[in-house]
Coordinates of C-alpha atoms in Angstrom, one line a residue:
Chain A
M1 CA 120.4 43.2 66.9
T2 CA 124.0 42.3 67.3
S3 CA 124.8 42.8 63.6
A4 CA 127.2 45.6 62.8
V5 CA 125.9 48.8 61.3
P6 CA 125.7 48.2 57.5
P7 CA 128.7 49.8 55.8
H8 CA 126.5 51.8 53.5
L9 CA 124.8 53.4 56.5
E10 CA 126.9 56.2 57.6
L11 CA 127.2 56.6 61.3
G12 CA 126.0 60.2 61.2
Q13 CA 122.9 59.0 59.3
A14 CA 122.2 56.3 61.9
V15 CA 122.6 58.8 64.8
N16 CA 120.4 61.3 63.1
E17 CA 117.8 58.6 62.4
G18 CA 118.0 57.7 66.1
L19 CA 117.7 61.2 67.4
T20 CA 114.8 62.0 65.2
A21 CA 113.0 58.8 66.5
V22 CA 113.8 60.0 70.0
E23 CA 112.0 63.3 69.3
V24 CA 109.1 61.5 67.8
A25 CA 108.9 59.1 70.8
M26 CA 109.0 61.9 73.3
R27 CA 106.3 63.8 71.4
E28 CA 104.1 60.8 71.1
V29 CA 104.3 59.7 74.7
T30 CA 103.5 63.2 75.9
A31 CA 100.5 63.6 73.5
S32 CA 98.1 63.7 76.4
Q33 CA 94.4 64.5 76.0
V34 CA 94.9 66.8 79.0
D35 CA 95.9 70.1 77.3
V36 CA 98.1 71.5 79.9
L37 CA 100.2 68.4 80.2
R38 CA 100.6 68.1 76.5
D39 CA 101.4 71.8 76.1
A40 CA 103.8 72.2 79.0
S41 CA 105.6 69.0 77.9
R42 CA 106.0 70.2 74.4
H43 CA 107.1 73.6 75.6
I44 CA 110.0 72.2 77.6
L45 CA 110.9 69.6 75.0
S46 CA 110.9 72.0 72.1
A47 CA 113.1 74.4 74.1
G48 CA 115.9 72.1 73.0
G49 CA 118.5 70.9 75.4
K50 CA 121.7 69.2 74.4
R51 CA 120.2 65.6 74.2
I52 CA 123.5 64.3 75.4
R53 CA 121.9 61.4 77.3
P54 CA 120.0 59.9 74.3
R55 CA 123.1 60.6 72.1
L56 CA 125.2 58.6 74.7
L57 CA 122.7 55.8 74.7
L58 CA 122.5 55.6 70.9
L59 CA 126.3 55.8 70.4
S60 CA 126.8 53.1 73.0
Y61 CA 124.3 50.9 71.2
L62 CA 126.0 51.5 67.8
A63 CA 129.5 51.0 69.2
L64 CA 128.5 47.5 70.3
G65 CA 127.0 46.6 67.1
G66 CA 123.3 47.6 67.5
A67 CA 121.6 48.6 64.3
D68 CA 117.8 48.8 65.0
M69 CA 117.6 52.5 65.7
P70 CA 113.8 52.7 66.3
H71 CA 114.2 50.0 69.0
A72 CA 116.9 51.9 70.8
A73 CA 115.2 55.3 70.4
K74 CA 112.5 54.6 73.0
P75 CA 114.8 53.9 75.9
A76 CA 116.9 56.9 74.7
A77 CA 113.8 59.0 74.8
A78 CA 112.9 57.7 78.3
V79 CA 116.4 58.7 79.6
E80 CA 115.9 62.2 78.2
L81 CA 112.4 62.5 79.6
M82 CA 113.7 61.4 83.0
H83 CA 116.2 64.2 82.9
T84 CA 113.5 66.6 81.7
A85 CA 111.1 65.7 84.5
S86 CA 113.8 66.4 87.1
V87 CA 114.6 69.8 85.4
V88 CA 110.9 70.8 85.6
H89 CA 110.7 69.9 89.3
D90 CA 114.1 71.5 89.9
D91 CA 112.9 74.8 88.6
I92 CA 109.9 74.7 91.0
N93 CA 112.2 74.2 94.0
D94 CA 114.8 76.7 92.9
H95 CA 112.3 79.2 91.6
G96 CA 114.1 79.1 88.3
M97 CA 112.3 81.3 85.7
L98 CA 114.4 80.6 82.7
R99 CA 115.3 77.2 81.2
R100 CA 117.0 76.6 77.9
G101 CA 116.5 80.3 77.1
K102 CA 112.7 80.1 77.4
P103 CA 110.4 80.7 80.4
A104 CA 110.4 77.7 82.8
V105 CA 107.2 75.6 83.0
N106 CA 106.5 77.0 86.4
A107 CA 106.9 80.6 85.1
I108 CA 104.2 80.0 82.5
W109 CA 101.8 77.5 84.0
G110 CA 102.5 78.1 87.7
R111 CA 103.8 75.7 90.4
T112 CA 100.8 73.3 90.6
F113 CA 100.8 72.5 86.9
A114 CA 104.6 72.4 86.8
L115 CA 104.6 69.8 89.5
L116 CA 102.0 67.8 87.7
T117 CA 103.9 68.1 84.4
G118 CA 107.1 66.8 86.0
D119 CA 105.0 63.9 87.4
F120 CA 103.6 63.3 83.9
L121 CA 107.1 63.2 82.4
F122 CA 108.1 60.6 85.0
T123 CA 105.1 58.4 84.1
A124 CA 105.9 59.0 80.4
V125 CA 109.3 57.5 81.1
Y126 CA 107.6 54.6 82.8
E127 CA 105.3 54.1 79.8
L128 CA 108.1 54.2 77.3
M129 CA 110.2 51.7 79.2
A130 CA 107.5 49.3 80.3
P131 CA 107.9 47.0 77.3
Y132 CA 111.7 46.8 77.7
G133 CA 111.8 44.1 80.4
E134 CA 114.9 43.9 82.6
L135 CA 116.2 47.3 81.3
N136 CA 113.7 48.8 83.6
I137 CA 115.9 47.8 86.5
D138 CA 118.7 50.0 85.2
L139 CA 116.6 53.0 84.7
A140 CA 114.6 52.6 87.9
Q141 CA 117.8 52.6 89.9
A142 CA 119.1 55.6 88.1
A143 CA 115.7 57.4 88.7
T144 CA 115.9 56.8 92.4
A145 CA 119.6 57.9 92.4
L146 CA 118.6 61.1 90.6
V147 CA 116.0 62.0 93.2
E148 CA 118.3 61.0 96.0
G149 CA 121.0 63.3 94.6
E150 CA 118.7 66.2 94.2
T151 CA 117.5 65.7 97.8
L152 CA 121.1 65.4 99.1
Q153 CA 121.9 68.7 97.4
A154 CA 118.8 70.4 98.8
S155 CA 119.8 69.1 102.3
A156 CA 123.4 70.2 101.9
V157 CA 122.3 73.7 100.9
K158 CA 119.8 73.9 103.8
N159 CA 122.2 72.6 106.4
K160 CA 125.2 74.3 104.9
H161 CA 127.0 71.1 104.9
F162 CA 129.1 70.9 101.7
N163 CA 132.4 69.1 101.6
H164 CA 134.4 67.1 99.1
E165 CA 132.6 63.9 100.0
V166 CA 129.1 65.3 99.9
Y167 CA 129.7 67.0 96.6
G168 CA 131.0 63.8 95.1
R169 CA 127.9 61.8 96.3
I170 CA 125.6 64.5 94.9
I171 CA 127.0 64.5 91.4
A172 CA 127.3 60.7 91.3
L173 CA 123.7 60.3 92.2
K174 CA 122.0 63.2 90.5
T175 CA 123.9 63.1 87.2
A176 CA 126.4 60.3 86.7
A177 CA 123.9 57.5 87.6
L178 CA 121.6 58.4 84.7
F179 CA 124.6 58.8 82.3
R180 CA 125.7 55.3 83.4
A181 CA 122.2 53.9 82.9
A182 CA 122.1 55.5 79.4
S183 CA 125.4 53.9 78.2
A184 CA 124.7 50.6 79.9
I185 CA 121.2 50.3 78.4
G186 CA 122.6 51.1 75.0
A187 CA 125.1 48.3 75.4
K188 CA 122.5 45.8 76.7
L189 CA 120.2 46.7 73.9
A190 CA 123.0 45.8 71.5
G191 CA 123.3 42.4 73.1
A192 CA 126.7 43.1 74.5
G193 CA 128.5 40.8 77.0
Q194 CA 129.0 41.6 80.6
Q195 CA 132.5 42.9 80.1
E196 CA 131.4 45.3 77.3
I197 CA 128.4 46.5 79.3
S198 CA 130.7 47.2 82.2
V199 CA 133.1 49.2 80.0
L200 CA 130.3 51.3 78.7
A201 CA 128.8 51.8 82.2
D202 CA 132.1 53.1 83.5
F203 CA 132.4 55.4 80.5
G204 CA 129.0 56.8 81.1
F205 CA 129.5 57.3 84.8
N206 CA 132.8 59.2 84.5
L207 CA 131.4 61.2 81.7
G208 CA 128.4 62.1 83.9
L209 CA 130.7 63.3 86.7
A210 CA 132.7 65.4 84.3
F211 CA 129.5 66.8 82.7
Q212 CA 128.2 67.9 86.1
I213 CA 131.5 69.5 87.2
V214 CA 131.6 71.5 83.9
D215 CA 127.9 72.4 84.4
D216 CA 128.7 73.8 87.8
I217 CA 131.7 75.7 86.5
L218 CA 129.6 77.2 83.8
D219 CA 127.1 78.3 86.4
L220 CA 129.8 80.1 88.2
V221 CA 131.2 81.9 85.2
A222 CA 128.6 82.1 82.6
D223 CA 126.4 85.0 81.9
E224 CA 122.6 84.4 82.3
A225 CA 122.0 85.3 78.7
I226 CA 124.5 82.8 77.3
L227 CA 123.5 80.0 79.6
G228 CA 119.8 80.4 79.0
K229 CA 118.8 79.6 82.5
T230 CA 118.5 81.6 85.7
S231 CA 122.2 81.7 86.7
G232 CA 123.4 81.7 90.2
I233 CA 120.8 79.1 91.3
D234 CA 123.4 76.4 91.5
I235 CA 125.9 78.7 93.1
V236 CA 125.6 77.3 96.6
Q237 CA 126.2 73.9 95.1
G238 CA 129.0 75.6 93.1
R239 CA 130.6 76.4 96.4
G240 CA 130.7 72.6 96.8
V241 CA 132.9 72.5 93.7
A242 CA 135.4 74.7 95.5
V243 CA 135.3 72.7 98.6
A244 CA 135.5 69.5 96.7
L245 CA 138.6 70.7 95.0
G246 CA 140.4 71.7 98.2
E247 CA 139.6 75.3 98.5
G248 CA 138.2 74.8 102.0
N249 CA 135.4 73.2 104.0
S250 CA 132.0 74.8 104.4
N251 CA 130.7 72.5 107.2
G252 CA 128.5 75.1 108.8
N253 CA 131.3 77.6 108.7
S254 CA 130.2 79.6 105.7
P255 CA 128.5 83.0 106.3
P256 CA 124.8 82.1 106.6
S257 CA 123.5 85.0 104.4
D258 CA 126.3 85.5 101.9
P259 CA 124.6 87.1 98.9
L260 CA 125.0 85.0 95.7
D261 CA 127.2 87.5 93.9
T262 CA 129.6 87.7 96.8
I263 CA 130.0 83.9 96.8
K264 CA 130.3 84.0 93.1
R265 CA 133.1 86.6 93.2
K266 CA 134.8 84.7 95.9
M267 CA 134.6 81.5 93.8
L268 CA 136.2 83.2 90.8
E269 CA 139.2 84.3 92.8
G270 CA 142.2 82.0 92.9
D271 CA 142.4 78.7 91.0
T272 CA 139.1 77.1 92.0
V273 CA 137.7 77.0 88.5
D274 CA 141.0 75.8 87.0
K275 CA 141.2 73.0 89.5
A276 CA 137.6 72.0 88.7
R277 CA 138.4 72.0 85.0
S278 CA 141.4 69.8 85.6
R279 CA 139.3 67.4 87.5
A280 CA 136.8 67.2 84.7
D281 CA 139.6 66.7 82.2
L282 CA 140.9 63.8 84.2
L283 CA 137.5 62.2 84.4
V284 CA 137.0 62.5 80.6
H285 CA 140.5 61.1 79.9
S286 CA 139.7 58.2 82.2
A287 CA 136.4 57.7 80.5
I288 CA 138.1 57.6 77.1
A289 CA 140.8 55.3 78.3
S290 CA 138.2 52.8 79.5
L291 CA 137.1 52.4 75.9
D292 CA 140.5 51.0 74.9
S293 CA 139.3 47.4 74.9
L294 CA 136.6 48.1 72.4
P295 CA 137.2 47.6 68.7
H296 CA 137.8 50.7 66.6
T297 CA 134.6 51.8 64.9
P298 CA 133.1 55.1 63.8
A299 CA 130.7 54.9 66.8
K300 CA 133.6 54.5 69.2
D301 CA 135.2 57.6 67.7
A302 CA 131.9 59.4 68.1
L303 CA 131.8 58.4 71.8
I304 CA 135.3 59.8 72.3
E305 CA 134.3 63.0 70.5
L306 CA 131.2 63.3 72.7
A307 CA 133.4 63.0 75.8
Q308 CA 135.7 65.7 74.5
Q309 CA 132.7 68.0 73.8
V310 CA 131.7 67.7 77.5
I311 CA 134.8 69.5 78.6
S312 CA 135.0 71.9 75.7
R313 CA 131.4 73.1 75.7
E314 CA 130.6 76.7 76.7
N315 CA 126.9 76.3 77.6
Chain B
M1 CA 101.3 30.0 90.8
T2 CA 98.0 28.9 89.5
S3 CA 97.4 26.3 92.2
A4 CA 94.5 27.0 94.6
V5 CA 95.1 28.2 98.1
P6 CA 95.9 25.2 100.2
P7 CA 92.8 24.3 102.2
H8 CA 94.7 24.4 105.4
L9 CA 95.7 28.0 104.7
E10 CA 92.9 30.1 105.8
L11 CA 92.1 33.1 103.5
G12 CA 92.5 35.5 106.4
Q13 CA 96.0 34.1 107.0
A14 CA 97.0 34.5 103.4
V15 CA 95.7 38.0 103.2
N16 CA 97.5 39.0 106.4
E17 CA 100.7 37.4 105.2
G18 CA 100.4 39.3 101.9
L19 CA 99.6 42.7 103.7
T20 CA 102.5 42.2 106.1
A21 CA 104.8 41.5 103.1
V22 CA 103.4 44.7 101.5
E23 CA 104.5 46.7 104.5
V24 CA 107.9 45.1 104.5
A25 CA 108.3 45.8 100.7
M26 CA 107.3 49.4 101.1
R27 CA 109.6 49.9 104.0
E28 CA 112.6 48.2 102.3
V29 CA 112.3 50.0 99.0
T30 CA 112.1 53.4 100.8
A31 CA 115.1 52.7 103.0
S32 CA 117.2 55.4 101.3
Q33 CA 120.6 56.4 102.6
V34 CA 119.3 60.0 102.2
D35 CA 117.7 60.6 105.6
V36 CA 114.9 63.0 104.7
L37 CA 113.6 60.6 102.0
R38 CA 113.6 57.7 104.3
D39 CA 112.1 59.6 107.2
A40 CA 109.4 61.4 105.2
S41 CA 108.5 58.1 103.4
R42 CA 108.2 56.3 106.7
H43 CA 106.2 59.1 108.2
I44 CA 103.5 59.0 105.5
L45 CA 103.5 55.2 105.3
S46 CA 103.3 54.7 109.1
A47 CA 100.4 57.1 109.2
G48 CA 98.3 54.2 108.0
G49 CA 95.8 54.6 105.2
K50 CA 93.3 51.9 104.3
R51 CA 95.5 49.8 102.1
I52 CA 92.5 49.1 100.0
R53 CA 94.5 49.0 96.7
P54 CA 97.0 46.3 97.8
R55 CA 94.1 44.4 99.5
L56 CA 92.3 44.5 96.1
L57 CA 95.3 43.2 94.3
L58 CA 95.9 40.4 96.8
L59 CA 92.3 39.3 96.9
S60 CA 92.1 39.4 93.1
Y61 CA 95.2 37.2 93.0
L62 CA 93.8 34.8 95.6
A63 CA 90.4 34.7 93.9
L64 CA 92.0 33.4 90.7
G65 CA 94.1 30.8 92.4
G66 CA 97.3 32.6 93.2
A67 CA 99.1 31.3 96.2
D68 CA 102.6 32.9 96.3
M69 CA 101.9 35.8 98.6
P70 CA 105.5 37.3 98.6
H71 CA 105.5 37.4 94.8
A72 CA 102.2 39.3 94.7
A73 CA 103.1 41.6 97.6
K74 CA 105.6 43.7 95.7
P75 CA 103.3 44.8 92.9
A76 CA 100.7 45.4 95.7
A77 CA 103.2 47.5 97.5
A78 CA 103.9 49.4 94.2
V79 CA 100.3 50.2 93.7
E80 CA 100.0 51.6 97.3
L81 CA 103.2 53.6 96.9
M82 CA 101.8 55.1 93.6
H83 CA 98.8 56.2 95.5
T84 CA 101.0 57.5 98.4
A85 CA 103.2 59.5 96.0
S86 CA 100.2 61.2 94.5
V87 CA 98.9 62.0 98.0
V88 CA 102.2 63.7 99.0
H89 CA 102.1 65.8 95.8
D90 CA 98.4 66.5 96.3
D91 CA 99.0 68.0 99.7
I92 CA 101.6 70.3 98.3
N93 CA 99.3 71.6 95.6
D94 CA 96.3 71.8 97.9
H95 CA 98.2 73.2 100.9
G96 CA 96.9 70.2 102.9
M97 CA 98.4 70.2 106.4
L98 CA 96.8 67.1 107.8
R99 CA 96.9 63.6 106.2
R100 CA 95.7 60.4 107.8
G101 CA 95.4 62.2 111.1
K102 CA 99.1 63.3 111.1
P103 CA 100.8 66.4 109.8
A104 CA 101.3 66.2 106.0
V105 CA 104.9 65.7 104.7
N106 CA 104.9 69.3 103.4
A107 CA 103.8 70.5 106.9
I108 CA 106.8 68.9 108.5
W109 CA 109.6 69.0 105.9
G110 CA 108.4 71.8 103.7
R111 CA 107.4 71.9 100.0
T112 CA 110.8 71.3 98.5
F113 CA 111.4 68.0 100.4
A114 CA 107.7 67.0 100.0
L115 CA 108.1 67.4 96.2
L116 CA 111.2 65.2 96.3
T117 CA 109.6 62.7 98.6
G118 CA 106.8 62.3 96.2
D119 CA 109.2 61.9 93.3
F120 CA 111.1 59.3 95.4
L121 CA 107.9 57.3 96.0
F122 CA 107.3 57.3 92.3
T123 CA 110.8 55.9 91.6
A124 CA 110.3 53.4 94.4
V125 CA 107.2 52.2 92.5
Y126 CA 109.3 51.8 89.4
E127 CA 112.0 49.9 91.3
L128 CA 109.6 47.5 92.9
M129 CA 107.9 46.8 89.5
A130 CA 110.9 46.7 87.3
P131 CA 111.4 42.9 87.6
Y132 CA 107.7 42.2 86.7
G133 CA 107.9 42.4 83.0
E134 CA 104.7 43.2 81.1
L135 CA 102.8 44.1 84.3
N136 CA 104.7 47.3 84.1
I137 CA 102.5 48.3 81.2
D138 CA 99.4 48.1 83.3
L139 CA 100.9 50.1 86.1
A140 CA 102.5 52.7 83.8
Q141 CA 99.2 53.4 82.1
A142 CA 97.5 53.8 85.5
A143 CA 100.2 56.1 86.7
T144 CA 99.8 58.3 83.7
A145 CA 96.0 58.3 84.1
L146 CA 96.4 59.2 87.7
V147 CA 98.5 62.3 86.9
E148 CA 96.1 63.2 84.1
G149 CA 93.2 63.0 86.4
E150 CA 94.8 65.2 89.0
T151 CA 95.7 67.7 86.3
L152 CA 92.2 67.6 84.9
Q153 CA 90.8 68.3 88.4
A154 CA 93.2 71.2 89.0
S155 CA 92.3 72.6 85.6
A156 CA 88.5 72.2 86.2
V157 CA 88.9 74.0 89.6
K158 CA 90.9 76.8 88.0
N159 CA 88.6 77.3 85.0
K160 CA 85.5 76.6 87.1
H161 CA 84.5 74.1 84.5
F162 CA 82.9 71.3 86.3
N163 CA 80.1 69.2 84.8
H164 CA 78.9 65.7 84.8
E165 CA 81.3 64.6 82.1
V166 CA 84.3 66.3 83.5
Y167 CA 83.7 64.8 86.9
G168 CA 83.3 61.4 85.4
R169 CA 86.6 61.7 83.5
I170 CA 88.4 62.9 86.6
I171 CA 87.4 60.1 88.9
A172 CA 88.0 57.5 86.2
L173 CA 91.5 58.7 85.6
K174 CA 92.7 59.7 89.0
T175 CA 91.2 56.8 91.0
A176 CA 89.5 54.1 89.0
A177 CA 92.4 53.5 86.7
L178 CA 94.7 52.5 89.5
F179 CA 92.0 50.3 91.1
R180 CA 91.6 48.6 87.7
A181 CA 95.4 48.1 87.4
A182 CA 95.5 46.6 90.9
S183 CA 92.8 44.0 90.3
A184 CA 94.1 43.3 86.7
I185 CA 97.6 42.8 87.9
G186 CA 96.4 40.5 90.7
A187 CA 94.6 38.4 88.1
K188 CA 97.5 38.4 85.7
L189 CA 100.0 37.4 88.5
A190 CA 97.7 34.4 89.2
G191 CA 98.0 33.3 85.6
A192 CA 94.3 34.0 84.8
G193 CA 92.9 33.9 81.3
Q194 CA 91.9 37.0 79.4
Q195 CA 88.2 36.6 80.3
E196 CA 89.0 36.4 84.0
I197 CA 91.4 39.3 83.8
S198 CA 88.7 41.4 82.1
V199 CA 86.2 40.5 84.9
L200 CA 88.6 41.6 87.6
A201 CA 89.6 44.7 85.7
D202 CA 85.9 45.8 85.4
F203 CA 85.4 45.0 89.1
G204 CA 88.3 47.2 90.1
F205 CA 87.3 50.0 87.8
N206 CA 83.7 50.2 89.1
L207 CA 84.9 49.9 92.7
G208 CA 87.4 52.7 92.1
L209 CA 84.6 55.0 90.8
A210 CA 82.4 54.2 93.8
F211 CA 85.3 54.7 96.2
Q212 CA 86.0 58.2 94.9
I213 CA 82.4 59.2 95.0
V214 CA 82.2 58.1 98.6
D215 CA 85.4 59.9 99.3
D216 CA 84.0 63.1 97.9
I217 CA 80.8 62.7 99.9
L218 CA 82.8 62.1 103.1
D219 CA 84.7 65.3 102.3
L220 CA 81.4 67.1 102.2
V221 CA 79.9 65.8 105.4
A222 CA 82.8 64.7 107.6
D223 CA 84.3 66.6 110.4
E224 CA 88.0 67.3 110.0
A225 CA 88.8 65.4 113.2
I226 CA 87.1 62.2 112.0
L227 CA 88.4 62.3 108.5
G228 CA 92.0 62.9 109.6
K229 CA 92.9 65.2 106.7
T230 CA 92.3 68.9 106.0
S231 CA 88.6 68.9 105.2
G232 CA 87.1 71.2 102.5
I233 CA 90.1 70.8 100.3
D234 CA 88.2 68.7 97.9
I235 CA 85.1 70.8 98.2
V236 CA 85.4 72.4 94.9
Q237 CA 85.7 69.0 93.4
G238 CA 82.9 68.1 95.7
R239 CA 80.8 70.6 93.9
G240 CA 81.5 68.5 90.9
V241 CA 79.7 65.6 92.6
A242 CA 76.6 67.7 92.8
V243 CA 76.8 68.8 89.2
A244 CA 77.6 65.2 88.1
L245 CA 74.4 64.1 89.9
G246 CA 72.2 66.6 88.3
E247 CA 72.1 69.4 90.8
G248 CA 73.1 72.0 88.2
N249 CA 76.0 73.0 86.0
S250 CA 78.9 75.0 87.1
N251 CA 80.3 75.9 83.7
G252 CA 81.8 79.2 84.7
N253 CA 78.5 80.2 86.3
S254 CA 79.4 79.5 90.0
P255 CA 80.2 82.5 92.1
P256 CA 84.0 83.0 91.7
S257 CA 84.7 83.7 95.4
D258 CA 82.2 81.5 97.2
P259 CA 83.8 80.7 100.6
L260 CA 84.2 77.0 101.2
D261 CA 81.7 76.8 104.0
T262 CA 79.0 78.5 101.9
I263 CA 79.5 75.9 99.1
K264 CA 79.6 73.2 101.7
R265 CA 76.3 74.3 103.3
K266 CA 74.8 74.6 99.8
M267 CA 75.9 71.1 98.9
L268 CA 74.3 69.6 102.0
E269 CA 70.9 71.1 101.2
G270 CA 68.6 69.0 99.1
D271 CA 69.3 65.4 98.1
T272 CA 72.7 65.9 96.5
V273 CA 74.5 63.5 98.9
D274 CA 71.7 61.0 98.7
K275 CA 71.9 60.9 95.0
A276 CA 75.7 60.5 95.1
R277 CA 75.3 57.6 97.6
S278 CA 72.8 56.0 95.2
R279 CA 75.3 56.3 92.4
A280 CA 78.0 54.7 94.5
D281 CA 75.7 51.9 95.5
L282 CA 74.8 51.2 91.9
L283 CA 78.5 51.0 90.9
V284 CA 79.3 48.6 93.8
H285 CA 76.4 46.4 92.9
S286 CA 77.5 46.4 89.3
A287 CA 81.0 45.5 90.4
I288 CA 79.8 42.6 92.5
A289 CA 77.5 41.4 89.7
S290 CA 80.5 41.3 87.3
L291 CA 82.1 38.6 89.6
D292 CA 79.2 36.2 88.9
S293 CA 81.1 34.2 86.4
L294 CA 83.9 33.4 88.9
P295 CA 83.8 30.2 91.0
H296 CA 82.7 30.6 94.5
T297 CA 85.7 30.9 96.8
P298 CA 86.5 32.6 100.2
A299 CA 88.6 35.1 98.2
K300 CA 85.6 36.0 96.0
D301 CA 83.5 36.5 99.1
A302 CA 86.2 38.7 100.5
L303 CA 86.2 40.8 97.3
I304 CA 82.4 41.2 97.6
E305 CA 82.9 42.2 101.3
L306 CA 85.6 44.7 100.3
A307 CA 83.2 46.3 97.8
Q308 CA 80.5 46.6 100.4
Q309 CA 82.9 48.2 102.8
V310 CA 83.6 50.9 100.2
I311 CA 80.0 52.2 100.4
S312 CA 79.6 51.6 104.2
R313 CA 82.8 53.2 105.3
E314 CA 82.7 56.4 107.4
N315 CA 86.2 57.7 106.9

């Protein structure tokens, strides 16, 4: 598993093979005999999504010499399903009705079955990963962090306690931890040494932070139709971006019943968004720089390209 | 780990040591920095519960010669947390306001935080089990079965499609699978052979079926104050007990808006409950008989006693 990708096997081909295996693994593990679980899982999975987490895992694996794509695909599928589970539960709590341009699971099947579908996707993660020994520790920690981050966010919204530090903790826990797990698991699967694993883990973590900041910016500026999910839901968290970037401090001082569009308009005034973009740029450049010690390979180039896409994406 | 319990160590002492370690493990793994997750987890865990699943795991472990109680306690804690996670999510879906004689998590913290607390308990299970290698496969399968069983039940209630077969599938998935995982994991931790593991797995499975039938009967007859949870919630499923035991068939033929107390009164007429009790008795006797091939030890006696308690319990 530490052998280099055979020269005749183009990187693109390996990645495509891996991503196809990811889709197959996700489809197989969610093929429940219980109709609603199978149907709701397929609905949310077939709605697309960027698959950035499995792509990150597969490229990390390839960059460190991994070549057994089917072996790496299951953990990559588990990481994507973990994200998907949280998305399904998120839409329940936020009353999100659109996700990835399609009706959310709760919009079609109702809250009870959406809750159970999210649970099912969690247990599907567990089933996929169970045979992977110690790698379960990485993903379990990221799973806990994800739930902690979501909870911290819900608490901050409820208590109107958003500031630079809270926003930083939220995005580290709810997004960057899973990105880090993805890249670290990819490196470990490839049989990398501790130093290389650490490099990839840092890369994933910084990329995750940048990804979330860009996501929050897009929520602020994007039109619902373009974004494909109910916009404005993350706006209160979006306010955290402003605070985090020095626009002020909302510790209980923000108007308690500010309508979303008012907040949104306010956020778009001044240089809040520009500052957030600068912060995301910085994180991505830092992530790319952390790869310096790795040998130059097509997979490393692809990781760099992935990082650049995170800040250039428009949805 | 396959050495017998030292003669000087009384069984009761070993079990108590194990159960204490289970409480410590559950408390430690839920000691989140995020206040609401820690507080809500402690609330539901300190409300008690019978701890029958960890007890089953520990006794299975001891019966097959296991002696390292701290090592067995973490998987035992994981099994209990899995059950607890499902209970927290159940109370959201059923609007249950009382659990174990205390307010349910959703009654205190609201639905959003209850959903996240249930998710957190799931990821705590995953964290506890991650270092236990192949045993994760047993628990992951049981976790998926549990969610499938809950979903099948919700579907059966919604579609008014309860019959003998559906009821049997529901209780096998939502309850007996986790009991089987508990006893099988106990046996595997003790280093048991395939034959012994299979014996314990069967024991746990039949015990789980009996436990759920008794639980459904108690929901039918118990007073809310005695039972310590919102009674009547499981009544529609309770109707399934009747059907399962030959009282009729509710395939879409039951009155759509039967008030709960009418159903309840109806259920208590005739010999429905007696028949259900007979079925549970039979399962417990079958479970006990399946232990025949095991050597006679105090732990085996305790397993038999545990099984008898399942049918004699009044709450």
